[in-house]
Coordinates of C-alpha atoms in Angstrom, one line a residue:
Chain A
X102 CA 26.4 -18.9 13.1
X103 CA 22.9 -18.8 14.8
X104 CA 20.0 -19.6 12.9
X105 CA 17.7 -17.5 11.2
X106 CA 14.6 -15.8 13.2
X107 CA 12.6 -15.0 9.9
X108 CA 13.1 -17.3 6.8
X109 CA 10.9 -16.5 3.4
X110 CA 11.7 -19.4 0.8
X111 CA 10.0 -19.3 -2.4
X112 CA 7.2 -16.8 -1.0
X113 CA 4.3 -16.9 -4.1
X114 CA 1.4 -14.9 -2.7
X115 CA -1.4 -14.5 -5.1
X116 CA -4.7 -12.6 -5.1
X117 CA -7.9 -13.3 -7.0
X118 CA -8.4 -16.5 -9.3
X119 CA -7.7 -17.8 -13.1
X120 CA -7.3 -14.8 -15.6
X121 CA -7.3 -12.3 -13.3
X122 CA -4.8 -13.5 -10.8
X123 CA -2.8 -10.8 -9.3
X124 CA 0.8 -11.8 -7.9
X125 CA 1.7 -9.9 -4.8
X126 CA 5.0 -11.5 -4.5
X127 CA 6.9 -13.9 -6.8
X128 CA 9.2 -16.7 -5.2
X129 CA 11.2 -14.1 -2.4
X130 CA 13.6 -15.9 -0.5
X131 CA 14.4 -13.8 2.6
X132 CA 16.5 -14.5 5.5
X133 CA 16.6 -12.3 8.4
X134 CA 19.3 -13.2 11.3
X135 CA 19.6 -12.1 14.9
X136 CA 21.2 -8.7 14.9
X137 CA 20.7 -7.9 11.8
X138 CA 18.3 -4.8 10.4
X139 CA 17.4 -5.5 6.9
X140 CA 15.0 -3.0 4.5
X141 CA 12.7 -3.8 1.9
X142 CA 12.4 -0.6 -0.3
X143 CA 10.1 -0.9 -3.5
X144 CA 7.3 1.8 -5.0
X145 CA 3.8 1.3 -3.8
X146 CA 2.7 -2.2 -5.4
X147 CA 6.1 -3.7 -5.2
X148 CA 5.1 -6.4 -2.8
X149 CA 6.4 -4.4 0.5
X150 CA 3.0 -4.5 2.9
X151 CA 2.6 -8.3 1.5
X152 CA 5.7 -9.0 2.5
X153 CA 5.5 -7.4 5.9
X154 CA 1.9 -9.0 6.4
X155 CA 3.5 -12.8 5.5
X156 CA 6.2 -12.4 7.5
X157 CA 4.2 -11.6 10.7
X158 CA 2.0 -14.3 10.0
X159 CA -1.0 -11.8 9.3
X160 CA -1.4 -13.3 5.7
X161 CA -0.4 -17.1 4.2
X162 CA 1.5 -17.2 1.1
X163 CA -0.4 -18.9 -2.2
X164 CA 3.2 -21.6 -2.0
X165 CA 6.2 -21.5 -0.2
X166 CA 6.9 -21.5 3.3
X167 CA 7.7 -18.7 6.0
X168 CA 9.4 -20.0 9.3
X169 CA 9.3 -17.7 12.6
X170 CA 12.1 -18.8 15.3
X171 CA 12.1 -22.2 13.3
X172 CA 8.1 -22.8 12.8
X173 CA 6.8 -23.2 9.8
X174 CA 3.5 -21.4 9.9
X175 CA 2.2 -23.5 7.3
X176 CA 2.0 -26.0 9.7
X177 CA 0.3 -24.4 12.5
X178 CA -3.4 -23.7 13.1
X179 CA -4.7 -20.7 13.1
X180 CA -4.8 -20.7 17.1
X181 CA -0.6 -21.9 16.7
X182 CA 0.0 -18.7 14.5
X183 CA -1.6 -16.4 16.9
X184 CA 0.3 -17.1 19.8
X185 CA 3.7 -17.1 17.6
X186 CA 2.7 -13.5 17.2
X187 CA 2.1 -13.2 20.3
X188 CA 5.3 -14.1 21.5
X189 CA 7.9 -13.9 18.8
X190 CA 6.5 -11.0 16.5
X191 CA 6.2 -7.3 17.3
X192 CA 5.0 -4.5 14.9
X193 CA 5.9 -1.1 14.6
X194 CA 3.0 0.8 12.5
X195 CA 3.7 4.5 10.9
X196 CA 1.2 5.7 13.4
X197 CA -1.8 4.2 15.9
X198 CA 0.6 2.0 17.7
X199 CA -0.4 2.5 21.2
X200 CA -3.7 2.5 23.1
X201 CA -4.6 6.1 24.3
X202 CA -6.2 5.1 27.6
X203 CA -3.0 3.0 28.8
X204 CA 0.3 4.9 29.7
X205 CA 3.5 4.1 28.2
X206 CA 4.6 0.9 30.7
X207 CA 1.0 -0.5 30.7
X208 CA 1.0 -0.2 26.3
X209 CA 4.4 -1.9 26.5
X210 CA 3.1 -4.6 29.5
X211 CA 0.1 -5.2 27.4
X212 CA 1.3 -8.2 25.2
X213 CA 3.1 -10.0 28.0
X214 CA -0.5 -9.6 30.4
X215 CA -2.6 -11.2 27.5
X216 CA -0.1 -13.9 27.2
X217 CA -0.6 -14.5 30.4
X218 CA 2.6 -13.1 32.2
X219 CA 1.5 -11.9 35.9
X220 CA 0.8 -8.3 36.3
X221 CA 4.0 -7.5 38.3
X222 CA 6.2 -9.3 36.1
X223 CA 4.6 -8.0 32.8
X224 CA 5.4 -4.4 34.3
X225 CA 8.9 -5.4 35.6
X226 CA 9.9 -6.4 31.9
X227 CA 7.9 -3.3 30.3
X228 CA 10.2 -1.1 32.6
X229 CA 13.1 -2.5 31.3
X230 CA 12.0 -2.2 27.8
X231 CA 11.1 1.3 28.2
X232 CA 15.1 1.6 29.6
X233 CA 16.3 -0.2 26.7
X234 CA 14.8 2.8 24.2
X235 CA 15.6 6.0 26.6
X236 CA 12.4 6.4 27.7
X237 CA 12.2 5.2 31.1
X238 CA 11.4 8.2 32.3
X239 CA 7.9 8.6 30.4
X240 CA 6.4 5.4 31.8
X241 CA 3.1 6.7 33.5
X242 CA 2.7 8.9 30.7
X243 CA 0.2 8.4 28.7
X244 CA 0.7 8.2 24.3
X245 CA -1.0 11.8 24.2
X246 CA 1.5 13.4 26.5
X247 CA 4.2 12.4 24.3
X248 CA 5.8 13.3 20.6
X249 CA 5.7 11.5 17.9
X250 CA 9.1 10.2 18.4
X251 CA 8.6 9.0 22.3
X252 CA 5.2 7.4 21.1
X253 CA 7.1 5.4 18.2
X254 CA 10.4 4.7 20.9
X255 CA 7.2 3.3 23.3
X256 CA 6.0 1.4 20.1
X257 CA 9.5 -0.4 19.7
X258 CA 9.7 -1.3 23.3
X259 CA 6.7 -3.1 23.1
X260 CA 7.1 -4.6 20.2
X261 CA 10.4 -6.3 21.4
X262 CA 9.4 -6.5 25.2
X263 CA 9.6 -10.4 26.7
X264 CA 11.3 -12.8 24.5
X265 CA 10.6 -11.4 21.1
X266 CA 13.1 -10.7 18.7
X267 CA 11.4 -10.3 15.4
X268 CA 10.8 -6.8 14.6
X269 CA 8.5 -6.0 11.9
X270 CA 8.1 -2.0 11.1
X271 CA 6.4 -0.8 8.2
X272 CA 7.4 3.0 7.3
X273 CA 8.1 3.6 11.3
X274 CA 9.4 7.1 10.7
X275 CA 7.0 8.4 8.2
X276 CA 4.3 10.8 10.1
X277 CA 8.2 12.3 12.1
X278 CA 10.1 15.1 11.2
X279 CA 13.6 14.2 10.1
X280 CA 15.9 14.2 12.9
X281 CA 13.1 12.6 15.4
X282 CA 12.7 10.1 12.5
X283 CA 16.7 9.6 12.8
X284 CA 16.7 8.8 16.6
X285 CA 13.8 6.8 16.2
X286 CA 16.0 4.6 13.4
X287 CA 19.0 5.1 16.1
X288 CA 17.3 2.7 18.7
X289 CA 15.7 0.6 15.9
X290 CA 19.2 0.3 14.9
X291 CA 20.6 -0.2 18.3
X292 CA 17.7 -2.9 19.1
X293 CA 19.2 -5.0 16.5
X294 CA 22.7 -4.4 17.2
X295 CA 21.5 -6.1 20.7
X296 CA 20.1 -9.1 19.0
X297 CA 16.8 -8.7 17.4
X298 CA 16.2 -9.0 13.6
X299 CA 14.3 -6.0 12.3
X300 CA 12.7 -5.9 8.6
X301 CA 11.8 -2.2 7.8
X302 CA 9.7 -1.4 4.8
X303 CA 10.2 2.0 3.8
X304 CA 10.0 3.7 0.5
X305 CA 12.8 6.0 1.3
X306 CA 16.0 5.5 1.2
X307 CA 17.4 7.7 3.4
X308 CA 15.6 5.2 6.3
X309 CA 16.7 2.5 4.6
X310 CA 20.5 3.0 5.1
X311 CA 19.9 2.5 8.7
X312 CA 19.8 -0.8 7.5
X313 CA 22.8 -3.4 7.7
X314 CA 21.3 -5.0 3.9
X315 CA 19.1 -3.7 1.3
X316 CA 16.4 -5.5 -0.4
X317 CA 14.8 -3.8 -3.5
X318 CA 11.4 -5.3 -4.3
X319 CA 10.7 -4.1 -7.9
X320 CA 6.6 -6.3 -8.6
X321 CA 6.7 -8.8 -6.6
X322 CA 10.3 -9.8 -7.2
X323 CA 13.6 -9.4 -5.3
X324 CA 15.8 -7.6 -7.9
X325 CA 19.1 -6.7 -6.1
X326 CA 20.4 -5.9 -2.9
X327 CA 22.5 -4.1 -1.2
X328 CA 25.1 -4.2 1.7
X329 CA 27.8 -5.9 3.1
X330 CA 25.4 -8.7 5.2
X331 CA 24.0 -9.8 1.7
X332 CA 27.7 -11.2 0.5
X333 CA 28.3 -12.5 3.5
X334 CA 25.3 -14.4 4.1
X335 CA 25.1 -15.5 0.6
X336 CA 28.9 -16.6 1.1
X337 CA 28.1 -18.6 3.8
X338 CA 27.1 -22.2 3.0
X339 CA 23.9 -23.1 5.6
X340 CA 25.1 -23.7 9.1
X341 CA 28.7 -22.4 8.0
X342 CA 31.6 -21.5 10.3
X343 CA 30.7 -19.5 13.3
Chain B
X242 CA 41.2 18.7 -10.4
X243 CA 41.4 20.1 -14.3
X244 CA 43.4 16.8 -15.4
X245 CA 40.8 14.6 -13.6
X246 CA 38.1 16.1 -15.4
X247 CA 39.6 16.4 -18.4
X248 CA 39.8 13.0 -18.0
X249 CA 35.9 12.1 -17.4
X250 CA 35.4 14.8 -20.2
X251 CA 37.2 12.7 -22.4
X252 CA 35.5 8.6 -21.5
X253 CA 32.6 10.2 -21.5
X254 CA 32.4 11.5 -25.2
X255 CA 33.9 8.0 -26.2
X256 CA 31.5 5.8 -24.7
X257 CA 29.1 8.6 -25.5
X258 CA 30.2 7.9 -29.5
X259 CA 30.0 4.4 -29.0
X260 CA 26.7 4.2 -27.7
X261 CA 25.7 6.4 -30.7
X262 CA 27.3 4.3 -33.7
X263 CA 25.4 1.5 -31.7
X264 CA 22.7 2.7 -33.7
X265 CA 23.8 2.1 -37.0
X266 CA 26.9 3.6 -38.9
X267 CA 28.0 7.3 -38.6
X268 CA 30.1 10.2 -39.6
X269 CA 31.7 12.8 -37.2
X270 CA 29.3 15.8 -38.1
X271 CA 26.3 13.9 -37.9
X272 CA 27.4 12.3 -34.3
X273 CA 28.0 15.5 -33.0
X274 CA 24.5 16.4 -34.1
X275 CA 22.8 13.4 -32.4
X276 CA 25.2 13.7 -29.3
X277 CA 23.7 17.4 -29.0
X278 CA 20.0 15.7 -29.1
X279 CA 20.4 12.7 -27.0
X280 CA 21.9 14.7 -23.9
X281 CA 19.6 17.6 -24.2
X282 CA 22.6 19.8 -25.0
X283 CA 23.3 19.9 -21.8
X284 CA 27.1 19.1 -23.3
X285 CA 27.8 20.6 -26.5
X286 CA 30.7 19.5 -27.8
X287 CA 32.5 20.6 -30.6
X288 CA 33.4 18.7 -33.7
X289 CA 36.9 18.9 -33.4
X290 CA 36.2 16.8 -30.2
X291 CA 34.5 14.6 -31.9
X292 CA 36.8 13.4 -34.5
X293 CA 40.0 13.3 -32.4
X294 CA 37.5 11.3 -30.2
X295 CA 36.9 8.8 -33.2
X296 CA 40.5 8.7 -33.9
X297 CA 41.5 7.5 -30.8
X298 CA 38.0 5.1 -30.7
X299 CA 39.6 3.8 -34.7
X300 CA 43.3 3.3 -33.2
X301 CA 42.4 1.3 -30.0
X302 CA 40.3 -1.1 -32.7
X303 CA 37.1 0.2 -30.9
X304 CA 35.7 1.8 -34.0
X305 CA 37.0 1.1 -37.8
X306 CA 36.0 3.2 -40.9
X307 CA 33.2 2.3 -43.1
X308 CA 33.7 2.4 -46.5
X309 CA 35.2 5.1 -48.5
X310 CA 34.3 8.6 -48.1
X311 CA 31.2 10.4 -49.2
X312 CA 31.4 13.0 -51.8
X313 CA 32.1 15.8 -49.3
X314 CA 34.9 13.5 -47.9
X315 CA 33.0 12.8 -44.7
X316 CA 33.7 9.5 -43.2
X317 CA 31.6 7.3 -41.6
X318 CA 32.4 5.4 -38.3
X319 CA 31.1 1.6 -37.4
X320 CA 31.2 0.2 -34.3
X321 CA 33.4 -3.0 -33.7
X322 CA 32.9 -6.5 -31.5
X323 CA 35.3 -5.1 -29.1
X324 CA 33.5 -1.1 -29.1
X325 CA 30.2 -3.1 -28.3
X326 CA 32.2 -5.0 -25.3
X327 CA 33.3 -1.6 -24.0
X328 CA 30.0 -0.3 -24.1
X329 CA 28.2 -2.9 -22.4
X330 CA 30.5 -2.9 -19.8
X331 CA 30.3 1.4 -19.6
X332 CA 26.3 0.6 -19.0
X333 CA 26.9 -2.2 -16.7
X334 CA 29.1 -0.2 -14.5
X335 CA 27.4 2.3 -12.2
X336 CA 28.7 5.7 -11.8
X337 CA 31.5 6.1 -8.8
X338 CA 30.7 9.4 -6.9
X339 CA 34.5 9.8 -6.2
X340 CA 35.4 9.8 -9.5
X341 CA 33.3 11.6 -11.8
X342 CA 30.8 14.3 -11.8
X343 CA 27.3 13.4 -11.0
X344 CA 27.0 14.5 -14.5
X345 CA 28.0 11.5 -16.2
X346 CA 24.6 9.7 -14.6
X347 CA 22.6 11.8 -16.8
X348 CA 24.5 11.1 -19.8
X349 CA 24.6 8.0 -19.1
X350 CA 20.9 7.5 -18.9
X351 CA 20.2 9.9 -21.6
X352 CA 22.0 7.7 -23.9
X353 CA 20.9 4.4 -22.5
X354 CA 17.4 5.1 -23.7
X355 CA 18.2 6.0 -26.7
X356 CA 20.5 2.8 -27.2
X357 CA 18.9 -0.2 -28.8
X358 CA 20.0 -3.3 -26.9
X359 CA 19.8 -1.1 -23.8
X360 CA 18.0 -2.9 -20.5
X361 CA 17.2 0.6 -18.9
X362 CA 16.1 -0.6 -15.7
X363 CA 19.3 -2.6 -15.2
X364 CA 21.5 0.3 -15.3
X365 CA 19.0 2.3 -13.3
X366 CA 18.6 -0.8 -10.6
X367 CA 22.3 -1.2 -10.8
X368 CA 23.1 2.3 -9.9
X369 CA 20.7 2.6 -7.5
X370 CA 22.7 -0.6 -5.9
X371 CA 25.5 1.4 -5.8
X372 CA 24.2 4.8 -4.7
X373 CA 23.1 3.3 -1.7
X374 CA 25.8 1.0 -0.9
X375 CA 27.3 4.8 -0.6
X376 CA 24.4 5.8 1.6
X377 CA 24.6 2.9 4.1
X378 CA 28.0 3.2 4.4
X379 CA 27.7 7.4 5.1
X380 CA 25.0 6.3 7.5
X381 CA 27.4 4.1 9.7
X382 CA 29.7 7.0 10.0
X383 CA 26.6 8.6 11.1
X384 CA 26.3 6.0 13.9
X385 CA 29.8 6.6 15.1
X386 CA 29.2 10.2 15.5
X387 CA 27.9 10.5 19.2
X388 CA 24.7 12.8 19.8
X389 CA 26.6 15.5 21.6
X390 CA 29.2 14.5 18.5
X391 CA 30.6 16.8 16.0
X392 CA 28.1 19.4 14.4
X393 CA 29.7 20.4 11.7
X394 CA 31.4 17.2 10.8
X395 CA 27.3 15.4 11.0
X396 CA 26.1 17.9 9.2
X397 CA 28.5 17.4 6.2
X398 CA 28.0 14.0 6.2
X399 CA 24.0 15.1 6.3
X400 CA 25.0 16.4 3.0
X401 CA 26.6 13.6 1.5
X402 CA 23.3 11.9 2.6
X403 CA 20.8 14.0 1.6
X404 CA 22.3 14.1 -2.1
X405 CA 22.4 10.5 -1.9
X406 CA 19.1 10.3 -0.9
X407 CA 18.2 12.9 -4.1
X408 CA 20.0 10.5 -6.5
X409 CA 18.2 7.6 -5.6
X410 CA 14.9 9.5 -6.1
X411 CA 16.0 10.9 -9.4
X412 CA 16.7 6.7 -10.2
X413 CA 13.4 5.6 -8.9
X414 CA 11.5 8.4 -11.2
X415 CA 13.4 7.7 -14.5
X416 CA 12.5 3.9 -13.4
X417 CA 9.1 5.0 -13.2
X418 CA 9.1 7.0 -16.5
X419 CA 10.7 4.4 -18.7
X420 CA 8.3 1.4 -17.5
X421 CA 5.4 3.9 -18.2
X422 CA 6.5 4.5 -21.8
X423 CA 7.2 1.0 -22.5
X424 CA 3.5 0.2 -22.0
X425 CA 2.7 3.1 -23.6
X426 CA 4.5 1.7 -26.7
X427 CA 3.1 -1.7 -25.8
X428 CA -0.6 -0.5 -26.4
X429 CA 0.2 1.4 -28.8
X430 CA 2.0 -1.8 -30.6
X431 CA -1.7 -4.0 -31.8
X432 CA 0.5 -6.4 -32.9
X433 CA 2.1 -8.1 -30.6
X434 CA -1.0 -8.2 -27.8
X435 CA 0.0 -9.0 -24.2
X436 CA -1.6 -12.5 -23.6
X437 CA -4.7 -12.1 -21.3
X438 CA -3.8 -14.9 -19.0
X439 CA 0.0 -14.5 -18.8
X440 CA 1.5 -14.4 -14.9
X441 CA 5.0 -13.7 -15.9
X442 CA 5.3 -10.1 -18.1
X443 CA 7.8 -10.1 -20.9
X444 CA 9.4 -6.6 -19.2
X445 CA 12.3 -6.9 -16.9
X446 CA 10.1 -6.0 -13.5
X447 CA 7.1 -6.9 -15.1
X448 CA 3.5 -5.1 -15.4
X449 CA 2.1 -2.9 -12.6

């Protein structure tokens, strides 16, 4: 059984100080595996963007710990965290997730060139990602020459292009229309299936199915979940059989 | 078909009863009354309904009588140890969409806010569980439907999912309705203030 690539233990993130302390999220354990999808659904205020934000290392928790590919961010500078997201994190926004002045292959290139991957090589890998989401086809095009949905399947190559494998994606289908919002779950779903671990915050549900497990965040707190990967997981002793 | 929901018909009306003499002791008439105005009268039933109802309720030990009758030879009905058993595990259950009709939700809710004892937002959260335990697993067949798949077998299941979908919306707006009149009734309770500095809330998902 391989190990986690996103572990939340005892997440606590507070806002503000003494009486008047807000808690964003109250002692969330989380553990996301490699080919597994897994949605956080809650209201607006349940925790989901907090969660999302901690998780890609965008925000620190108030006590607990969140590990990335086996880091514990806690422990890293600031410098440390930046290049984790840099090479193990990739988001996928509702909209404004590529740069209108680069076409498709040079948005998806992008992370790999400022992490100092050559040119050629950085585009070599960007093609392939592009493949990987069925739009090879579209790479000199740039985002305003494309629907929503190609822009969003551009969004996910990039975010998983090079060695990442931690997909973050916070209401991806939400500005879509329902069946580009379905395809555009299809390859998020298929992404996984090929060995990255997505988290998708979404407020519907319908999106959330796409998921393999469920997590309902109800103020902060995990109060159920859903899904056959949830027993399973929680079956399974640490390092079980596998 | 008619024997399966004659069936449902019939649990229904029992843990409907059960969850009514929760309340406090009560006789057939007046339980038929309160039935009416807990569901909306979306149900009527009628009181011969009722009393067989209680008679099967009295024989399987769920219900016993309470004292003698009054002076118009009404009867009153109390709810036993084992009644209250039943109907916690009737709330704690969600609602199968194979074998009822989706009507039985309502009900169920209907009565669970008007149940002392009640946690409302753990039914809700425990059907909502379920409903989409049904929509994941609708949205794998999905996934094994190619693109150029079946039309007309993706668009039923598009049904299936949609009303799935519509359940879980109705759940998450009854969720949001019941926390908003329980701090309405906390305000409106001087009482027993909320302490200033608390972290934890005394309410199952906490304050907002």
């Amino acid at each position: 059984m391989s190990a986690a690539v996103l572990r939340l233990s005892g997440v606590t993130r507070e806002h503000g100080q003494g009486d008047v302390v807000v808690q964003a999220l109250r002692g969330v354990d989380l553990a996301v595996l490699p080919g597994e999808l897994v949605a956080v659904m809650g209201p607006s205020g349940s925790g989901k963007s907090t969660l999302l934000h901690l998780a890609g290392g965008l925000d620190r928790p108030t006590s607990g710990s969140v590990v990335v590919e086996g880091r514990d961010l806690a422990t890293l500078t600031a410098a440390q965290v930046a290049a984790v997201r840099r090479r193990s994190v990739g988001y996928v926004f509702q909209d404004l997730n590529l740069l209108p002045s680069l076409t498709a292959v040079e948005n998806v290139a992008l992370p790999l060139e400022l992490d100092g991957v050559r040119g050629g090589m950085a585009r070599r890998a960007a093609r392939e990602a592009l493949d990987e989401v069925g739009v090879g086809a579209l790479a000199g095009r740039f985002p305003d020459e494309m629907s929503g949905g190609q822009q969003q399947r551009v969004a996910i190559a990039r975010a998983l292009v090079g060695p990442r494998r931690l997909l973050l994606a916070d209401e991806p289908t939400g500005a879509l229309d329902s069946t580009t919002g379905e395809e555009v779950l299809r390859v998020l779903r298929a992404r996984c299936e090929a060995g990255a671990a997505g988290v998708l915050v979404t407020h519907e549900a319908r999106h959330a199915a796409w998921a393999d497990r469920v997590v309902f965040l109800r103020d902060g707190v995990v109060v159920d979940q859903s899904g056959p990967a949830a027993a399973a997981e929680s079956l399974l002793p640490a390092g079980g059989v596998g | 078909m008619d024997t399966a929901y004659a069936y449902f018909v019939s649990m229904s009306i029992r843990h409907g009863l059960l969850a009514l003499l929760q309340r406090g002791p009560s006789h057939g008439y007046h339980l038929r009354a309160e039935f009416d105005a807990a569901t909306g009268a979306t149900w009527p039933l009628n009181v011969g309904q009722v009393y067989s109802t209680l008679d099967r309720l009295e024989r399987d030990g769920l219900v016993v009588q309470d004292g003698e009758p009054d002076s118009d030879g009404r009867i009153a009905y109390r709810i036993t140890d084992v009644g209250q058993a039943e109907l916690r595990g009737w709330f704690a259950s969600p609602v199968s969409a194979k074998s009822a009709p989706r009507d039985e939700l309502a009900i169920k809710l209907a009565l669970a806010v008007t149940t002392p004892g009640v946690d409302v937002l753990r039914v809700v959260q425990t059907q909502r569980t379920a409903t989409m335990a049904g929509l994941q697993e609708l949205t794998r067949l999905k996934t094994r439907v190619p693109d150029d798949g079946e039309l007309a077998w993706s668009l039923v299941l598009d049904s299936l999912v949609f009303r799935a979908e519509a359940e879980i919306r109705w759940l998450d707006h009854c969720e949001a309705r019941v926390a908003r009149a329980a701090a309405e009734r906390r305000s409106a309770a001087p009482e027993q203030p909320a302490p200033a500095t608390a972290p934890l809330p005394s309410g199952k998902w906490g304050r907002r």
